[in-house]
Structure formats: C-alpha cells, structure tokens
C-alpha cells in the first residue's frame, strides 16, 4: 500500500508521521504520537469523543483522513494546560462538576474551546449548536453548559471549594479527585494501554440467532497476513462457560455446540495489527445447522417452544403476594387494567468495552473496565485453569457502565490470547460490537391491574410481567425479581399479587441497566396512577400523597419500613417547586401544547437476598515528601501527611473517589487533596463486590469510615500519651490533632503519624463491612437494608403537527439519606433524568431475527445536549441509621420516575396515553388538536 509522510504541528510542536491513504487523524494522534487523551467512542463521527481542533476548527478526528491534516495545526487536550496551570475551560469543568466518567470530557472541552476561540460570548443556543454532536451519557449536560459559561465569564465560578482543612468535609460540594487527570487527558482508560510487542484480537460471532455448530475451519485464517493465532473452544483449558450468576455462557462455542444469539463467540483471531485480525475473520469457515429461533418472551412461554437451555426457557419466576387480592378487587370502587410494553435498550456508555492482557510468570494481568473486577478475576482464572492468585485484574479509568460492564466482555478472550501467545494482547469492541453483544435492558410486557376506593386509596394491585432475558442468564433473574418487588410502587397497598417471568430467547442477553428492572414496572405503575387520578378527579400528586409509604408501612414482600422513608418530603418539595415554576402552560404557537406530569419511585440500596452484602476498604495515613516547590531540602521539613484509601469497589464515573476521600478527610482531619484513592485492583485492594444496586456509598463508604476511625484511634493513643491528655479529648481536623477540652495546642498530623511510627502503632487498617442482613423475597424479613425514594415532575411541549416532543423542565426531588458530596449527587440526578428521557422518547434496540439493526449512535438515539431540559435537582436527606453519616445511594433511582413523568405530561398536553415505550411520535400527530 502507498504510504506517505505528512507534516503537522501538534500542540505547537512540529511532527512528521508516515501514514497509509485511509489512516485517520485519530490513529495518528493515539497510535503514532501516543496522545491518548483523545478518545475513540464510536469510530464513525457520531459521538464527538475524538474532537480535536484543526486549523482553529473543531473536527471529529475519527473520520478525518490524516492526509487532510498535512500541514495543519492540531490542538489536542494535552496541549491546553500551560506551565502547570489548567486552561479556564479545564478549571471550570473540574470545579463545576462537569466531569463524571470523563470519557467524553476531552472532546467536549476541545469543542468548547473552538467555540470560545471564535465566539468568546456565546449564547446558550450557540453552546448547544457547537456541542450537539458531542454526546455525554453521564452528566445530563447541565454542568457542562454551566462550565462553559463560567469559562466565558458569563457565570460566576463556584465559591472556592473547601480545601479540606475545615472540620466538616462530608456534605461539602467537592470536585472529584480524578477530575484534573480527566480534563487534561492524563487519565488512562483500558484502550489507552500500550505494551511492547503487543498483539490485537478480534472475535468471530455467530451468523445465526440459534444454530448447531457443525464445523469451524480456521486453516485459511491461520495463514492470513499478520495472524499469530486463531483460538477456538479447544484452546480453552478450563471451565468452558462464564456467567456473572450462572455459568451458562460459552467462552467460545465448540463444534457440536449450539449458538444461542448473534453475539456468541466462535473464534478469536490474534494478529500483529487490529486490521489484520479483522481481515482474517473473513477467512474462517463455519458450518451451521440453523435451529428455530425464539424472538420474544411470549414465544418462549409457549408449551411447544423449543428449549434453549436444559432446564427449559424459564430462568426465574418471582411471585410476591400479600392479602386477598381477588376479594379486594371485587370491593374496589374503581379498577383500571392495562397492558404495557417496554423495549430492550442499551447502556450506551461512551467508552466501548476494552481489555488488555499481559502475560506474567505463570499467569496474566488484565486491564479492563468492569463493575466487578474480583468476579472477572475468578472467571478468567476458572476458564484459563489458573490459580486465582495468578490472575490480576486492574481497573483503569472507566468510561461509564450503568450495569453494562457487570458481565464478561473481552476479558477472558484477551487473557487467553495473551497466555497462548506469550505476548500482550489488546481487544477493543467497536461501537457496533458494543451495541450488539453485551447484555441489554429487558424488554417487557406488563399486565397491570389497579383497584382503589372512591376517595383514592389503593386497595389492590395485580401485575404479571414477562421479561425477555435473552440467550443467557446474566443477572436476568435478579433484575426481573426487582421488576416484580417494586411493581406496586412506593405505595401502601394492602393486597398485592406480583409475578414476573424471566424467559430465555435468542435475542441478546438482558441484564442490569440503571434501575435494575424497576424502570419498566415504574412506568406501568405510574401510568396507572395517572389514569386513576384522572378517573377519580384527584390531583396526581395528591393521589400519590394519600398512598405514599411512610415509616411503619409494609411493602409487598412483607418488609416493614422502620426508618428513612423520605417519599412524602420529595412529593412536598416537588409540589413547592412546581408552584414556583413560571406559569407558561400556553405557548404562543397554537400547534404546540404543554403539560406537566408527575411520577414517584423507590429503589433498593444493596444486593438484597440471603448472602452477606460486604465490601472492604483499607485506609493508611503516611508521610510523604511534599511537592518540590515546597521542599526546603532539609530532612524532615518537607514531609506532609497523606492518606491512601484502597478499596475494591469499581468506579465507573459515579463519583466514589470523592465520597471516599471526603470520608477519610472527615475522620482523619487530613486535607482532602492529600487523600489518594486507589480502587479495584485485585493485586492491591480488598474485594468490594459489585458496583451495582447503588450500594458502594453505603458499603464501601462504611468500610472506609470504620477503617479511618481505627487509624484515628491508634494515632489518638500515641498523641494522648505525648500530650498527657485522655484520647477522647482529641479532635482531628484541619491537618492538626487538637485537644478539645480545654482547647489548647496539640500536634500536627505529621507529628502524630511520626509518633505512631516510632511507637509501632498502626497507621493502616483494613475493614470488611457487612451491611444489615437481608432475606430473599420468599422469606419473611427485610429484603433490603435501605431504599431511596424520589418524585419527579416534567413539563413537556408537544408539536401536534409533527409529533415532536420537547421536555422543557424536570423537577427531581430525591431522598438520598445524606448527600456526602452534593455536587456529585446533583450530577447523578441530572444524568439520570436524561437517561430516563431517552427511555421515554428515543431509545429502543431494533432487532431483526436476533440482530441489532441500530448499531451506531446515528441510529441508536442517545439524548444530545440540545434535548436536555432545564433540571431542578432537589436533595432530600432522611438519614438511614446504618448508612455512613446517614447516606443511602443515588445512582439508579434518579432515572426511574423520569420516564413516566414525561409520558404523563404528554398525556396532559395532548390527551394521548402512552402504553408502549418509546413514545410513538405518530400517535402525537393530532389532526384536530384538543383545545
Ligand atoms: Fe460524559 Fe461520562 S462524563 S460520557
């Protein structure tokens, strides 16, 4: 192939690179120049993560031919900070909380810089226009817009963030400890790793949704250019199947075995380049015997349906019953019955799955973004027949997960390839791979029946839910159990019968996705509540208030709520905010209709079930040399106290590093910026379990807090002896150890640490925290140790000529127990609202014979910046006794009520009731709009 040399100036430095005709600018930056701050989110120019500035203009480098950059000046994220000072945009993104997972951040900042360079005083519409092709799945865009306005001088910067020297760090709006690395491009994501002599892997997937594999011929592929190995099932030395709950998912489907969906893996090609590995896939011949495919849960349930697994097609039936449901329906004054349909949807995290495996002496180290690194370690070790300690999983920065990185993606394939070849191997999913192959949100069909008295008291709820759990178990049984247990909503209902069925089909597996099954049943429940309110002539919020759970209420599972039930306050706060909202219900344009809708939700915190819900954390106080600027060169004068928190919990963007740093700073009095948080490295952190079920603030937060308290007590013993006071009179704050009574000078933290070291007292402690016990849904007792509650109101505007819906405003009040970092909680609220908006209006996997058709961001519609509504986040704090400082969790519930609030608002605006998601715009196309 003709190669050519191009010359370009990158961040002010002349560079010369040899390229091929089809080489993209992104590859030059990342692969040739090592500037991995620029990210590849889709490779098709749809997400904007690869945005750089070329000759003053923002361009998407993944679709910009490198030869077009010959002679150009290129600016990347690495070039923005000057002399150690962040660019104003970078500073504003950090301080404003505009960074979560950080994968979109470099592209966002570069697009914003191009805008401000050309237009220093942009309007909000200018910002939307400039960034509308830059997707963010985490933040809801609100804080990104605010950060740009701060950088443009149009909005005040937030008050200086507390420096952690004040005594109360918990409850303060703190910037994330990892935000600076993310705004400068220094944060390393899995695909950013490079090792000498590295190979690349690509995977051959099934051509059928259901078929027996009669033969796999890899001989031709094995001799293709650059190919080093072609691996099939016979190369898997250990357990042939993986699975996050049941081991039913083949690592590679063997000859004689059965493929159960279009993502089943048949062979792994390992080659010198990714292009060579991809090209060789074409040369693998597979002979199939097609089998009848089951493509919906209804088909799976038929008595004559073929069995997809030895136990049949039913993965799990969950049944919850309380009271006498049939009798209650007979006595009800009003009964409402309706069928609902919800689609399969995708997490659409901006960072596609990636794994880099490096062989080690007798083992392997795998760098991969995951929600359960320790379970990855166990699954890799089992399939490779390696001792557990020979497999190390290191969790780099992760570009979002939302439940979609709990299952194995490429970790075992990369590890196997590395061990077989003896060389490092990188395996990165394309956007199409990601949208096609990893587990999805369950598509459901929900039969819902509600009975109530004339005065609006719920007396009975009966729900049956069929869930398409796809080809393999994943977390489907647990997800569908939550769909059932939460189906009656956060309401006191004396008679309930809730059934859910997780059914195997030949569609992509279904598993966890933010909300874990509750968004589906919440949509149905809250639509029922809206219909009931209308039938009874009641205000929708008043109906919810009359039925709201409170302390002493009994849930359908029989669990009695004994504390921390903040739902009523969230209803009150939303009602107040709606009253304060501008009255603009009648747009000037007569083809547009506006309406408000409301919805409530609750969501468990923690895993639930009979197994202990535990997480470990290790907290160390140590002395380190200060920064060179501060160093006087004299021994002893340059040391400063530093805290290191090591925990096994995975951070996928949700904000755990800030929470743990705040807890350590609070308990030990060490400045916040001197707390280093190391997460999820099986080689150096204790196990933290899964980052799922909104549990990590609660469990890992408690573990870190208790470990920090032990360290403090150890230091207090040393300091008390030195000062001649009782240890319980000492206060750790502001980098000092004070004597509180009588208040007098004490020691610096550094002196206290040095004292403890000299006396051999512990300065490092590890705690494994176990949450209060829970039971499964069939057993009387607490199914969960805590719940979060929320109420949201949405205002929409519908163009009844085109059917277009614009969500104008969402008020979101959520009881989080205690907001350890309100800045982070707001970010979760705003991001969750936008995800719920997508579920209502745009998101749906289009499947044809088991194949995902909309496998690009051009066709799978994630909400963009110009679709974001105004969001009013309201934090309600009804503390949980066992939570750290009362905190519960916030990750999932923020997106659950949004969908129904929007569809109920559409009804208020148009009179069109949505029972199938996403909203069909054609249905809103009213030839004769209502007055
Ligand atoms: Fe934007 Fe995660 S912070 S995609």
PDB file of N, CA, C and O and ligand atoms in Angstrom, residues 100-102 104 136-139 350, ligand 1:
ATOM      1  N   UNK A 100     -17.723  13.366  34.913  1.00  0.00           N
ATOM      2  CA  UNK A 100     -18.038  12.145  35.674  1.00  0.00           C
ATOM      3  C   UNK A 100     -17.089  11.041  35.211  1.00  0.00           C
ATOM      4  O   UNK A 100     -15.960  10.965  35.663  1.00  0.00           O
ATOM      5  N   UNK A 101     -17.527  10.202  34.258  1.00  0.00           N
ATOM      6  CA  UNK A 101     -16.592   9.156  33.822  1.00  0.00           C
ATOM      7  C   UNK A 101     -15.404   9.772  33.081  1.00  0.00           C
ATOM      8  O   UNK A 101     -14.316   9.224  33.063  1.00  0.00           O
ATOM      9  N   UNK A 102     -15.622  10.908  32.440  1.00  0.00           N
ATOM     10  CA  UNK A 102     -14.525  11.628  31.808  1.00  0.00           C
ATOM     11  C   UNK A 102     -14.192  11.192  30.391  1.00  0.00           C
ATOM     12  O   UNK A 102     -13.292  11.756  29.773  1.00  0.00           O
ATOM     13  N   UNK A 104     -16.038  11.431  27.659  1.00  0.00           N
ATOM     14  CA  UNK A 104     -16.446  12.461  26.683  1.00  0.00           C
ATOM     15  C   UNK A 104     -15.683  13.758  26.882  1.00  0.00           C
ATOM     16  O   UNK A 104     -15.712  14.637  26.023  1.00  0.00           O
ATOM     17  N   UNK A 136     -22.734  12.976  25.822  1.00  0.00           N
ATOM     18  CA  UNK A 136     -22.327  12.627  27.177  1.00  0.00           C
ATOM     19  C   UNK A 136     -23.447  11.781  27.767  1.00  0.00           C
ATOM     20  O   UNK A 136     -24.603  12.185  27.725  1.00  0.00           O
ATOM     21  N   UNK A 137     -23.111  10.632  28.299  1.00  0.00           N
ATOM     22  CA  UNK A 137     -24.129   9.741  28.857  1.00  0.00           C
ATOM     23  C   UNK A 137     -24.255   9.918  30.361  1.00  0.00           C
ATOM     24  O   UNK A 137     -25.176   9.394  30.960  1.00  0.00           O
ATOM     25  N   UNK A 138     -23.303  10.633  30.979  1.00  0.00           N
ATOM     26  CA  UNK A 138     -23.274  10.673  32.445  1.00  0.00           C
ATOM     27  C   UNK A 138     -23.916  11.918  33.045  1.00  0.00           C
ATOM     28  O   UNK A 138     -24.612  11.833  34.051  1.00  0.00           O
ATOM     29  N   UNK A 139     -23.635  13.078  32.490  1.00  0.00           N
ATOM     30  CA  UNK A 139     -23.862  14.317  33.246  1.00  0.00           C
ATOM     31  C   UNK A 139     -25.220  14.964  33.026  1.00  0.00           C
ATOM     32  O   UNK A 139     -25.607  15.834  33.798  1.00  0.00           O
ATOM     33  N   UNK A 350     -20.089   5.769  26.867  1.00  0.00           N
ATOM     34  CA  UNK A 350     -19.296   6.320  25.753  1.00  0.00           C
ATOM     35  C   UNK A 350     -18.044   5.500  25.464  1.00  0.00           C
ATOM     36  O   UNK A 350     -17.550   5.500  24.336  1.00  0.00           O
TER      37      UNK A 350
HETATM   38 FE1  LIG B   1     -19.613  12.404  29.693  1.00  0.00          FE
HETATM   39 FE2  LIG B   1     -19.184  10.132  31.059  1.00  0.00          FE
HETATM   40  S1  LIG B   1     -18.776  12.216  31.683  1.00  0.00           S
HETATM   41  S2  LIG B   1     -19.800  10.352  28.999  1.00  0.00           S
END
